[in-house]
Coordinates of C-alpha atoms (C1' of nucleotides) in Angstrom, one line a residue:
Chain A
X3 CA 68.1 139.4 136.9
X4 CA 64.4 139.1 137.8
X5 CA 64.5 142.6 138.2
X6 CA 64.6 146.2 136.6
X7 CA 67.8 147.5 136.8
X8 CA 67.1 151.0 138.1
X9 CA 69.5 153.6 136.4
X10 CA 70.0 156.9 137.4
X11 CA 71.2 159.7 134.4
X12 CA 72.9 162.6 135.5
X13 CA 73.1 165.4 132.3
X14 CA 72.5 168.9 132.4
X15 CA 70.9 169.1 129.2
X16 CA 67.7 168.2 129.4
X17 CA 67.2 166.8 125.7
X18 CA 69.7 164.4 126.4
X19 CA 68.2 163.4 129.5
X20 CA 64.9 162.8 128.4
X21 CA 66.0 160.9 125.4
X22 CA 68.0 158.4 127.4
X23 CA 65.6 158.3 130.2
X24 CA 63.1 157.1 127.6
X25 CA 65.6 155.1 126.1
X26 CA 66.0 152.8 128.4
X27 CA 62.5 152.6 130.3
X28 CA 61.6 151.6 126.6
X29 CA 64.2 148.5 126.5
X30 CA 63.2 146.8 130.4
X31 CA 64.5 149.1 132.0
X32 CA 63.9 151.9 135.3
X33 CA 65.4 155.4 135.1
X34 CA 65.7 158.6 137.2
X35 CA 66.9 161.8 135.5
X36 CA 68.8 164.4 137.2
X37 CA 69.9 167.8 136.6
X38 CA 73.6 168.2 138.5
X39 CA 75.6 166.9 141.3
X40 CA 73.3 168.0 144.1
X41 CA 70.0 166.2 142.2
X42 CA 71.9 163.1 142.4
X43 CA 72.6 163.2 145.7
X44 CA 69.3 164.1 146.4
X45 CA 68.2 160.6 144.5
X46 CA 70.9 158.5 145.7
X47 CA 69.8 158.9 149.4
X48 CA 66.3 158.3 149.0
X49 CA 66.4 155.1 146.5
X50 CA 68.6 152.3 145.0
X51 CA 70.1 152.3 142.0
X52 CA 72.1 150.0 139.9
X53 CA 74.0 152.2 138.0
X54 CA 75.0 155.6 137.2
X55 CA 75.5 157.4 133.4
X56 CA 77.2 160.5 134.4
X57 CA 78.4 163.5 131.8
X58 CA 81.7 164.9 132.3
X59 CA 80.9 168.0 131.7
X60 CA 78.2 170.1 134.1
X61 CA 77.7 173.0 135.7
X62 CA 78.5 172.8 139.4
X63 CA 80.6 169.7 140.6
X64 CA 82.1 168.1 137.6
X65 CA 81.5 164.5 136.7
X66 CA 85.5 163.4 137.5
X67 CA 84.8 164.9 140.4
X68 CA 81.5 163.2 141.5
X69 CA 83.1 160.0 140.2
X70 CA 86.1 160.5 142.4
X71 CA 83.6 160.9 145.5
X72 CA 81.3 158.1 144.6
X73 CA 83.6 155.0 143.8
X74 CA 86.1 155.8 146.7
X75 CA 82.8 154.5 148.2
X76 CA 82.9 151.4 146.4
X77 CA 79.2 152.0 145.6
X78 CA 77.6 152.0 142.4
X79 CA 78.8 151.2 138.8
X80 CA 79.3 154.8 136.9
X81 CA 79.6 155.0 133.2
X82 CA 80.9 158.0 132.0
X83 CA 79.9 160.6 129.6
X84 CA 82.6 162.1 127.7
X85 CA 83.3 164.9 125.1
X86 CA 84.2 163.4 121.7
X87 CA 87.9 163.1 121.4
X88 CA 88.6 164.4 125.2
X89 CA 90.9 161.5 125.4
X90 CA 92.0 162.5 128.9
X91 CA 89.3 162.6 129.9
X92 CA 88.3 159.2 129.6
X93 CA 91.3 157.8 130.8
X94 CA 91.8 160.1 133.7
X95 CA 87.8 158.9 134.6
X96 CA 88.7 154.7 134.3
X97 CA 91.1 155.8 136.8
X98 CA 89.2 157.4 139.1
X99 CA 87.1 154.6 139.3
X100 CA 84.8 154.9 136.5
X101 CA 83.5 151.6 134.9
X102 CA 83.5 152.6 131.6
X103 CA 82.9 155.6 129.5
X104 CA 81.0 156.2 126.3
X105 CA 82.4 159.5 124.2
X106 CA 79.7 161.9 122.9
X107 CA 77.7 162.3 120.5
X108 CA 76.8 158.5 121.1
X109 CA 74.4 155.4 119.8
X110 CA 71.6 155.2 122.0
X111 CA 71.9 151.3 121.4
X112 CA 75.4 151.0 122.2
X113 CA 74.7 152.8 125.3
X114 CA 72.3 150.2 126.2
X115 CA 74.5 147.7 125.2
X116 CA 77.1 148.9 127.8
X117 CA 74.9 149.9 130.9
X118 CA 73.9 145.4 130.4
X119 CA 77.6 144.8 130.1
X120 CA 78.2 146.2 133.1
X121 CA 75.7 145.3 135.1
X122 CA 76.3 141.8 134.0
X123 CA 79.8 141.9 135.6
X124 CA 78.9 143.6 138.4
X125 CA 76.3 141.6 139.2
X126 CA 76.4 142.6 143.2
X127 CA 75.2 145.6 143.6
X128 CA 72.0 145.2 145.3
X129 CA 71.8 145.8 149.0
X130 CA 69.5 142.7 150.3
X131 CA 65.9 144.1 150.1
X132 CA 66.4 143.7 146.5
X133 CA 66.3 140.3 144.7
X134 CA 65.5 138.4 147.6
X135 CA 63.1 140.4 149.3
X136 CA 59.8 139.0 149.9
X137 CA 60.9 135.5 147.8
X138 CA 61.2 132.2 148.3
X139 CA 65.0 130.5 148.3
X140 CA 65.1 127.2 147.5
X141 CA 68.7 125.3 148.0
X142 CA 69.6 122.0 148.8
X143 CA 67.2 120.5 151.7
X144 CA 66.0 124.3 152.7
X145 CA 63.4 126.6 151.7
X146 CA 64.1 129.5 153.3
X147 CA 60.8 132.1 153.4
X148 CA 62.4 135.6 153.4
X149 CA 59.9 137.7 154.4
X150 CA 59.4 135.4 157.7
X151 CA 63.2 135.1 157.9
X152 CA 62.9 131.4 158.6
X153 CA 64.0 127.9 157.2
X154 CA 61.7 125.1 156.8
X155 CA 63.0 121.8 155.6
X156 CA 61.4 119.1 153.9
X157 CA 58.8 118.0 156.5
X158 CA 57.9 121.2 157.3
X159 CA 59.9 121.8 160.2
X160 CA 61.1 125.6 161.0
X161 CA 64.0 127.0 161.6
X162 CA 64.8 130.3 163.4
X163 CA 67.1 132.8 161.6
X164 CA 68.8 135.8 163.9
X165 CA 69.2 138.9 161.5
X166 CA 73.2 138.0 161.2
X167 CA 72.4 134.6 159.7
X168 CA 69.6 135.9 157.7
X169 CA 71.7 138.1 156.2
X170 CA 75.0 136.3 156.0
X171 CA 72.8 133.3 154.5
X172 CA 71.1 135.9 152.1
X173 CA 74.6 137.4 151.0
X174 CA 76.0 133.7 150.2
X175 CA 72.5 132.9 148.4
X176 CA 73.1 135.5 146.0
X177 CA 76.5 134.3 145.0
X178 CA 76.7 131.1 145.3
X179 CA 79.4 129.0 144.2
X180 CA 81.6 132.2 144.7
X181 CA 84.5 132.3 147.1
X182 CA 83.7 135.3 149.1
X183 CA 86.5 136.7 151.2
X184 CA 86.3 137.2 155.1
X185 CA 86.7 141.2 154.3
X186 CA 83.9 141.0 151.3
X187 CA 81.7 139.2 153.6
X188 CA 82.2 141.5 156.3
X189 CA 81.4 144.1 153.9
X190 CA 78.3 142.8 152.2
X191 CA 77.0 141.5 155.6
X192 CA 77.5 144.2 158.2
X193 CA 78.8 147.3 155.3
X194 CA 82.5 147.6 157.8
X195 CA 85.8 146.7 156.9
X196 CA 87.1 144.2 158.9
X197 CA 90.3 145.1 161.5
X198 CA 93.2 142.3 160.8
X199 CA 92.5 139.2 162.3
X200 CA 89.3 140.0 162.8
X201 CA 87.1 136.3 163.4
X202 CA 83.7 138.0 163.7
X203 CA 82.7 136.1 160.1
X204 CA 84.3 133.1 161.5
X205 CA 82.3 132.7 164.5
X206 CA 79.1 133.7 162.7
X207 CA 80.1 130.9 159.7
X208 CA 80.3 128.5 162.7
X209 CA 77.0 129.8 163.8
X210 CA 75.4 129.6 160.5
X211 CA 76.4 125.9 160.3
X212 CA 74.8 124.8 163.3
X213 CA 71.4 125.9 162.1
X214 CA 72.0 124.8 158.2
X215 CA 74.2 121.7 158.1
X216 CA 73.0 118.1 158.7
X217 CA 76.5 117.2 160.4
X218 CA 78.2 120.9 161.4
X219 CA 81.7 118.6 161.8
X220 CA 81.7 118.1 158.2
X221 CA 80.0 120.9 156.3
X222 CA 78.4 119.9 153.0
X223 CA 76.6 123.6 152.5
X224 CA 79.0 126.0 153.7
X225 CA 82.5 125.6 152.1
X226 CA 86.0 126.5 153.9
X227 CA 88.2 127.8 151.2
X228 CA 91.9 128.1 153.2
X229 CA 93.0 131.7 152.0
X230 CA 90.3 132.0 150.3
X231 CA 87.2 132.9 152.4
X232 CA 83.9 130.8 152.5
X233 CA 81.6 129.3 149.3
X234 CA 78.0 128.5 149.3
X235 CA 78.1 124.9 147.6
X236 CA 74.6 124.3 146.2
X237 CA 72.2 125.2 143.3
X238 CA 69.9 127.8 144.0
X239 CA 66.1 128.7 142.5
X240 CA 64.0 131.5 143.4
X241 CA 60.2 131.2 143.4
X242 CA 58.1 133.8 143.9
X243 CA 55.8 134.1 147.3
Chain B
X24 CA 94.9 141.5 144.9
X25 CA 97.9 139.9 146.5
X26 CA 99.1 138.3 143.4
X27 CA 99.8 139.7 139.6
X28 CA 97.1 139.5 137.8
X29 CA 97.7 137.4 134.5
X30 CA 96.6 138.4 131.1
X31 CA 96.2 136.0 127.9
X32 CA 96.8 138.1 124.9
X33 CA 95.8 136.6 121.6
X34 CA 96.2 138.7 118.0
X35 CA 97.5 137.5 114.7
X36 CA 99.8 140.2 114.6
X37 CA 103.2 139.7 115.5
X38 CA 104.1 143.0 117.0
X39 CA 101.0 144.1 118.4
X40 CA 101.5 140.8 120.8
X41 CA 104.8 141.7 121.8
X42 CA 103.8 145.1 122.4
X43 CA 101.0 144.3 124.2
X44 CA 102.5 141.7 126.7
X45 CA 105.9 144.0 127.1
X46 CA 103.4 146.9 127.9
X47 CA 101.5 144.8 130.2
X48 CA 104.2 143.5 131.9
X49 CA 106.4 146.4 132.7
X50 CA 103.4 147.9 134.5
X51 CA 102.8 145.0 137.3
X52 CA 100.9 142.1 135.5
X53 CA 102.1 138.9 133.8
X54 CA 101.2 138.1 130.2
X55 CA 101.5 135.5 127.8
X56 CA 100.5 135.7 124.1
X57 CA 98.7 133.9 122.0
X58 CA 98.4 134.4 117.8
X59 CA 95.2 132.7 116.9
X60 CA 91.8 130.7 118.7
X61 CA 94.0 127.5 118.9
X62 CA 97.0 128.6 120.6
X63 CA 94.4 130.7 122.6
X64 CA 92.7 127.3 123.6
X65 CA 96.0 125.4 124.4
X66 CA 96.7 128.0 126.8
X67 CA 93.4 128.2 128.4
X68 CA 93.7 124.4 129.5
X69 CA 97.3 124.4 131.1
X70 CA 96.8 127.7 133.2
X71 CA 95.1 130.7 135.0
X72 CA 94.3 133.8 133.0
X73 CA 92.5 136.5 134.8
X74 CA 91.6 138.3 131.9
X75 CA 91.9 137.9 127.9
X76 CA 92.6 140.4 125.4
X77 CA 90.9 139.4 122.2
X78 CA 91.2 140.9 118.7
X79 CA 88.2 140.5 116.7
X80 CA 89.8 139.8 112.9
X81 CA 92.1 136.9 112.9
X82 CA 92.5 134.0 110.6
X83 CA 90.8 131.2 111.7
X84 CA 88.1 131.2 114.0
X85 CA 87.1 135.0 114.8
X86 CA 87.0 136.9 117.6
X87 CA 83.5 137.1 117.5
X88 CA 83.4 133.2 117.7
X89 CA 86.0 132.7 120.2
X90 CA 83.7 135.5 122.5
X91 CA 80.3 133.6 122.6
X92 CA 82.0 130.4 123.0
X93 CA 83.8 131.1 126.0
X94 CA 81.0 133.8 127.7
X95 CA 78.8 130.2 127.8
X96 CA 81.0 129.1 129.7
X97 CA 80.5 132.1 132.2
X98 CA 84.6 132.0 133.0
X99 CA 87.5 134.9 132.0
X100 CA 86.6 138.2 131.5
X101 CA 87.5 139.6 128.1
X102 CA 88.3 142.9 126.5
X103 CA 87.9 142.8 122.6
X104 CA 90.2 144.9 120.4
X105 CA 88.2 145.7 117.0
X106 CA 89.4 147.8 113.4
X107 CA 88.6 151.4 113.9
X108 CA 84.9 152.1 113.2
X109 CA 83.4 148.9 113.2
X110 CA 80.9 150.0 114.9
X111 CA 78.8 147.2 114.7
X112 CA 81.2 144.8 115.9
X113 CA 81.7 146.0 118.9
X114 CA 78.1 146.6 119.8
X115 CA 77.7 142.8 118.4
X116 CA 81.1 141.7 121.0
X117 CA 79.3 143.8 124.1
X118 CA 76.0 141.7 123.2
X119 CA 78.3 138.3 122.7
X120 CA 79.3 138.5 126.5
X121 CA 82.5 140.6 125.6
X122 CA 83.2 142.8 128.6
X123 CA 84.5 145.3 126.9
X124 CA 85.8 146.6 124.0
X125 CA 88.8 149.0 122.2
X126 CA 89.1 150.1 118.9
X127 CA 92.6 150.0 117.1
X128 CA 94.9 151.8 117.0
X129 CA 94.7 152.5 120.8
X130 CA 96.6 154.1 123.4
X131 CA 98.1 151.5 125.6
X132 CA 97.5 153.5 128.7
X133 CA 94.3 153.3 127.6
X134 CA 94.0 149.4 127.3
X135 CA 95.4 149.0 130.7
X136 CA 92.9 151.5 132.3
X137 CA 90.3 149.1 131.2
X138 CA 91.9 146.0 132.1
X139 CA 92.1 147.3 135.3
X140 CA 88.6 148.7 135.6
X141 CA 87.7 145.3 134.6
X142 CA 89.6 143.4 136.8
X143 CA 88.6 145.7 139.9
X144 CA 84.8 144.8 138.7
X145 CA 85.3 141.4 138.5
X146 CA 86.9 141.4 141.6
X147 CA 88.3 138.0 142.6
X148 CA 85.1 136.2 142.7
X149 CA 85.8 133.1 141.3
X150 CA 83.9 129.7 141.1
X151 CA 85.7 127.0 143.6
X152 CA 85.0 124.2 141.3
X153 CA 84.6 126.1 137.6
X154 CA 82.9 124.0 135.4
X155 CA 82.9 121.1 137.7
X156 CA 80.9 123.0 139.5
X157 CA 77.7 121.0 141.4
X158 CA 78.6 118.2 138.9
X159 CA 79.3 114.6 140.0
X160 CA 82.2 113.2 138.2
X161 CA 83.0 109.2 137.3
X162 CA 86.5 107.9 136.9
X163 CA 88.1 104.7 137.9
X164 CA 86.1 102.9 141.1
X165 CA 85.5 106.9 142.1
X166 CA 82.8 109.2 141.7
X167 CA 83.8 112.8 143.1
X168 CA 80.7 114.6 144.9
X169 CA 82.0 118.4 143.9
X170 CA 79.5 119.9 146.3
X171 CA 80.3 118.1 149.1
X172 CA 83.9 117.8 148.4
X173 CA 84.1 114.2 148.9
X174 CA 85.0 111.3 146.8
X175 CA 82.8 108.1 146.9
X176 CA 83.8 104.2 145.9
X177 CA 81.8 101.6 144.6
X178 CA 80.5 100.8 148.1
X179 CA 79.3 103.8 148.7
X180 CA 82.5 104.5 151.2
X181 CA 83.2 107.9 151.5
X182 CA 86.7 109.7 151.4
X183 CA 87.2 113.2 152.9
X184 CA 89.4 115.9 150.8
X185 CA 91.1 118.4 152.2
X186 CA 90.6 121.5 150.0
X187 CA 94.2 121.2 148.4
X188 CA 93.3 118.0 147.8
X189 CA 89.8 118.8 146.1
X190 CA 91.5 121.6 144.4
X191 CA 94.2 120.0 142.8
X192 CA 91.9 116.3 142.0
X193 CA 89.8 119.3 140.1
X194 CA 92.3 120.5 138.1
X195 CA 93.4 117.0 137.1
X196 CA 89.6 115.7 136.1
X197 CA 89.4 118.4 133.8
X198 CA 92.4 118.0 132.1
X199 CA 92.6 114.3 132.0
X200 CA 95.1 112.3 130.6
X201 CA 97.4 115.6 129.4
X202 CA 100.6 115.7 131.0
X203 CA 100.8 118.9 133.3
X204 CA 104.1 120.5 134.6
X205 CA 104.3 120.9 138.2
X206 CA 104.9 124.8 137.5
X207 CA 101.0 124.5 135.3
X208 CA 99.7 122.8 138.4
X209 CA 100.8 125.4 140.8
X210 CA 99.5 128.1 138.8
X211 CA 96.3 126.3 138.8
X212 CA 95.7 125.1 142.0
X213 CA 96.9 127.8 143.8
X214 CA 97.4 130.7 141.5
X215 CA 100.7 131.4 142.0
X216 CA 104.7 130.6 140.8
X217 CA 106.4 128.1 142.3
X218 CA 109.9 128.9 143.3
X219 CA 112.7 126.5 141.7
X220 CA 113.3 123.5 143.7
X221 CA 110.1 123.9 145.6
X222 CA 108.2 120.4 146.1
X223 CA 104.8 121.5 146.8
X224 CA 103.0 119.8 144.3
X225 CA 105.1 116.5 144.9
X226 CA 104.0 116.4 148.2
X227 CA 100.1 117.4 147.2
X228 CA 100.2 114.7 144.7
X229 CA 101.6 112.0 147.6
X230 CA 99.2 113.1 149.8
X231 CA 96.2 112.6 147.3
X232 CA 97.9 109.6 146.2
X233 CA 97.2 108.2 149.4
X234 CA 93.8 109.2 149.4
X235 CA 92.6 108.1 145.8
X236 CA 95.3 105.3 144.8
X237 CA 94.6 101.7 145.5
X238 CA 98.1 101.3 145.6
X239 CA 99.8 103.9 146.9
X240 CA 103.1 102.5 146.2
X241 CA 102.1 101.4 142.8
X242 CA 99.8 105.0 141.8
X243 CA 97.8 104.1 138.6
X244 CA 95.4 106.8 138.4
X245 CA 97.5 109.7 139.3
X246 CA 100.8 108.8 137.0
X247 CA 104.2 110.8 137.1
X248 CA 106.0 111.3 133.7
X249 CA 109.5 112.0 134.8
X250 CA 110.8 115.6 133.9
X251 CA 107.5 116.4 132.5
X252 CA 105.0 116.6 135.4
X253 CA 102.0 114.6 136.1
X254 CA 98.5 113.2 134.6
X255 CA 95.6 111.8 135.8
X256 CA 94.8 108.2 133.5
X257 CA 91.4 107.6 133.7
X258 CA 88.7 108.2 131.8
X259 CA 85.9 110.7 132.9
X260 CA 82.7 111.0 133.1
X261 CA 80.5 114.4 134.2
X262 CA 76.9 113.9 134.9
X263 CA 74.6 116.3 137.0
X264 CA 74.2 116.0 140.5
Chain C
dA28 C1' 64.9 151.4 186.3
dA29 C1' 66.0 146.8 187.0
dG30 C1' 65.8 142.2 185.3
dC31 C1' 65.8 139.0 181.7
dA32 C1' 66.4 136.6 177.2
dG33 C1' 68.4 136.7 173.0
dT34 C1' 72.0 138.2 169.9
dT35 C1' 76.5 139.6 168.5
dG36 C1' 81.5 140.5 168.7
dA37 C1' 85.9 139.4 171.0
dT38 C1' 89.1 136.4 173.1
dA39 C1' 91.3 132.1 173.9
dC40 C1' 92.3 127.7 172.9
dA41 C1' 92.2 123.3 170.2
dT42 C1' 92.6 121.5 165.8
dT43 C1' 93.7 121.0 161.0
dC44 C1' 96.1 122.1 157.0
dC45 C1' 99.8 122.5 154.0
dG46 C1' 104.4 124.6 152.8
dC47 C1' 109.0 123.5 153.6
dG48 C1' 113.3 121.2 154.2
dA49 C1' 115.5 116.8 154.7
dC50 C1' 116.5 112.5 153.4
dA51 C1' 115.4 108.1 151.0
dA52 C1' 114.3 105.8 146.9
dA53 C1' 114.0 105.4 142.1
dA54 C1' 115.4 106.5 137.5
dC55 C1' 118.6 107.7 134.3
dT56 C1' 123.5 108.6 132.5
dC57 C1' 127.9 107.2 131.5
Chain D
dG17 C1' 127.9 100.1 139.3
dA18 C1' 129.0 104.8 140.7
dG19 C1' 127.3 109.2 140.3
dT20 C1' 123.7 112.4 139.2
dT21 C1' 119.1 113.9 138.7
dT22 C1' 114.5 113.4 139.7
dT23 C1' 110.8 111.9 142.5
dG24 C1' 108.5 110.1 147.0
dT25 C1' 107.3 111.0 151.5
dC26 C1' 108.2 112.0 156.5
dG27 C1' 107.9 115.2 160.2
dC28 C1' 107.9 119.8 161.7
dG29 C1' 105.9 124.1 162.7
dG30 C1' 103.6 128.3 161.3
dA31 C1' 99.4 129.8 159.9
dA32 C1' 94.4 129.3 159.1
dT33 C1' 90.3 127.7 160.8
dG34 C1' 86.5 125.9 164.3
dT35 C1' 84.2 126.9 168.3
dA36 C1' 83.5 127.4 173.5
dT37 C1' 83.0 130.9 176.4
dC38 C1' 82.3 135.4 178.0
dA39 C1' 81.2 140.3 177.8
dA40 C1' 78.6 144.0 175.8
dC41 C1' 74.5 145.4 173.9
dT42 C1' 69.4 145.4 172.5
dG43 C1' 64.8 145.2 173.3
dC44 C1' 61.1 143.6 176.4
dT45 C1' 58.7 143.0 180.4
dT46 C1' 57.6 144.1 184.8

DNA sequence: AAGCAGTTGATACATTCCGCGACAAAACTC
DNA sequence: GAGTTTTGTCGCGGAATGTATCAACTGCTT
């Protein structure tokens, strides 16, 4: 992660807010307080976040509720805030689509020990202007130059990117090695679900390859995984600028 | 998802296991139990676990242990069960690479909440080659180019695999020379159970045969032990790409 | 507005892959 | 050596994948 993680806390007290606000900008950290439901919304539309710590309990639209809302979405991570001993509660929330809870009153470390635990797992949350923005990719024979959106091999020659490679190249970047699926792809590359038998991620694969591969018969950088989906097959380093 | 998602669950006590797996499997998942690290390991190499349940205190090597050994290796998810108010353990397994964690005595509703959570987080983003991963691997006249997917001989010659092929010549490399049933290799190269009679795996081993054997009529590397499955005999040899 | 170039998604078709069933061959039992 | 079980492999066909081609769309230029 060669990043802040940006967290957003959502508590109506403010004590408690401030303390894990501080909290975590003290331990590497980024975070946004706010008040209720309607704060957050507020802050989610204007900025990215990594993850959310929301209480349960708040005036206005409840946590369960806001949880229900935000992971039908299949957004961001939410740990939850709970009551002490409101077993229900908790499980009810995991349910819902919560990534974890914490139970009240808690340890600020163990807090911090969860929100990294999570975002360890979830490791894909970051819509592309993130980690790769404005970087240098290194992989295989490439370098591809992301703020020019172009690929320049070893002797300095250039290749052009179209934003759907760019972006399908930047998606397998950040996961490579991973099998990706035809629907994730479709959803991390365009943000749609893809119709059955749907070959838009096929043809731009095939696309991809042209540009990328020494011999597009044989793919050495772009992996076909039958039933699985498609694998980036190299190591990657990012430099800066 | 289209397949049940399989849980190793390792404990020392005798009932908690049983429990545990019944719980587990009554509500859509397959389990298998395990009562100490060695067991645990044994398991490990001869099939596909989606997820472990690990209890921190057992005789032997510890939880604890067991946790930062296999988080190196960046593999299965796993959700530590520790004594009631240990609080430090916990925080300790969460630091370890645990990903998460329940304090007995729990509520099994509870514990399969956060296997799921878990699971949904993970997703089914897994590594094509594990740790074989970007690796070039030596055995016999071979070396296997796991990037490329392609094995070359002494003469530089190259041999195309098919991804069954790759898949299932992975699975053997990393287990070489132990004797694995045909159902162990379906689970492993294709994550799923074979039906009885089904001859799947014979014909994937014939058709690799043909690929890797000198004599295909007399296979030396890839060796059948009648009524116990097959194993690869030859020594291996991982070095970096 | 109209024309144009470039990009993207859809459709159609060719190709490859691999699961399955069938039968042959081999190994083992008695 | 006959019968039984286990393994080897052939060929088929459904399904998954690769990609050529075309239509729709976008943004520019004139």
């Amino acid at each position: 992660m060669n990043e802040m993680p940006h967290i957003l806390v959502v508590d109506d007290h403010r004590e408690i807010r401030a303390a894990v606000t501080r909290y975590l900008e003290k331990n590497g950290m980024r975070a946004t307080a706010a008040q209720d439901a309607a704060e957050m919304d507020a802050k989610l539309a204007t900025g990215h976040f990594d993850l959310i710590v929301l209480d349960v309990m708040m005036p206005g639209e409840d946590g369960l509720s806001v949880c229900r809302r935000l992971s039908g979405e299949g957004g961001t991570p939410i740990l939850m805030l709970t009551a002490l001993g409101q077993d229900t509660d908790r499980i009810v929330g995991l349910e819902i689509g919560a990534d974890d809870y914490l139970p009240k009153p808690f340890n600020p470390r163990e807090l911090l020990a969860r929100i990294k635990a999570i975002l360890r797992r979830a490791g894909r949350s970051e819509p592309l202007a993130g980690r790769l923005a404005g970087k240098k990719v290194r992989f295989a024979q490439w370098v591809l130059d992301s703020d020019r959106r172009v690929l320049i091999d070893g002797t300095g020659q250039e290749t052009a990117l179209t934003g759907a490679d760019f972006k399908l190249l930047t998606v397998l970047l950040e996961r490579a090695r991973l099998v990706l699926s035809r629907d994730q792809l479709m959803d991390l590359t365009a943000g749609r679900r893809a119709p059955p038998l749907d070959r838009t991620i096929d043809n731009q694969i095939s696309r991809l390859r042209r540009k990328i591969e020494q011999d597009p018969m044989q793919p050495r950088l772009i992996v076909t995984v039958r039933n699985g989906g498609y694998s980036l097959a190299a190591d990657v380093e990012v430099t800066d600028g």
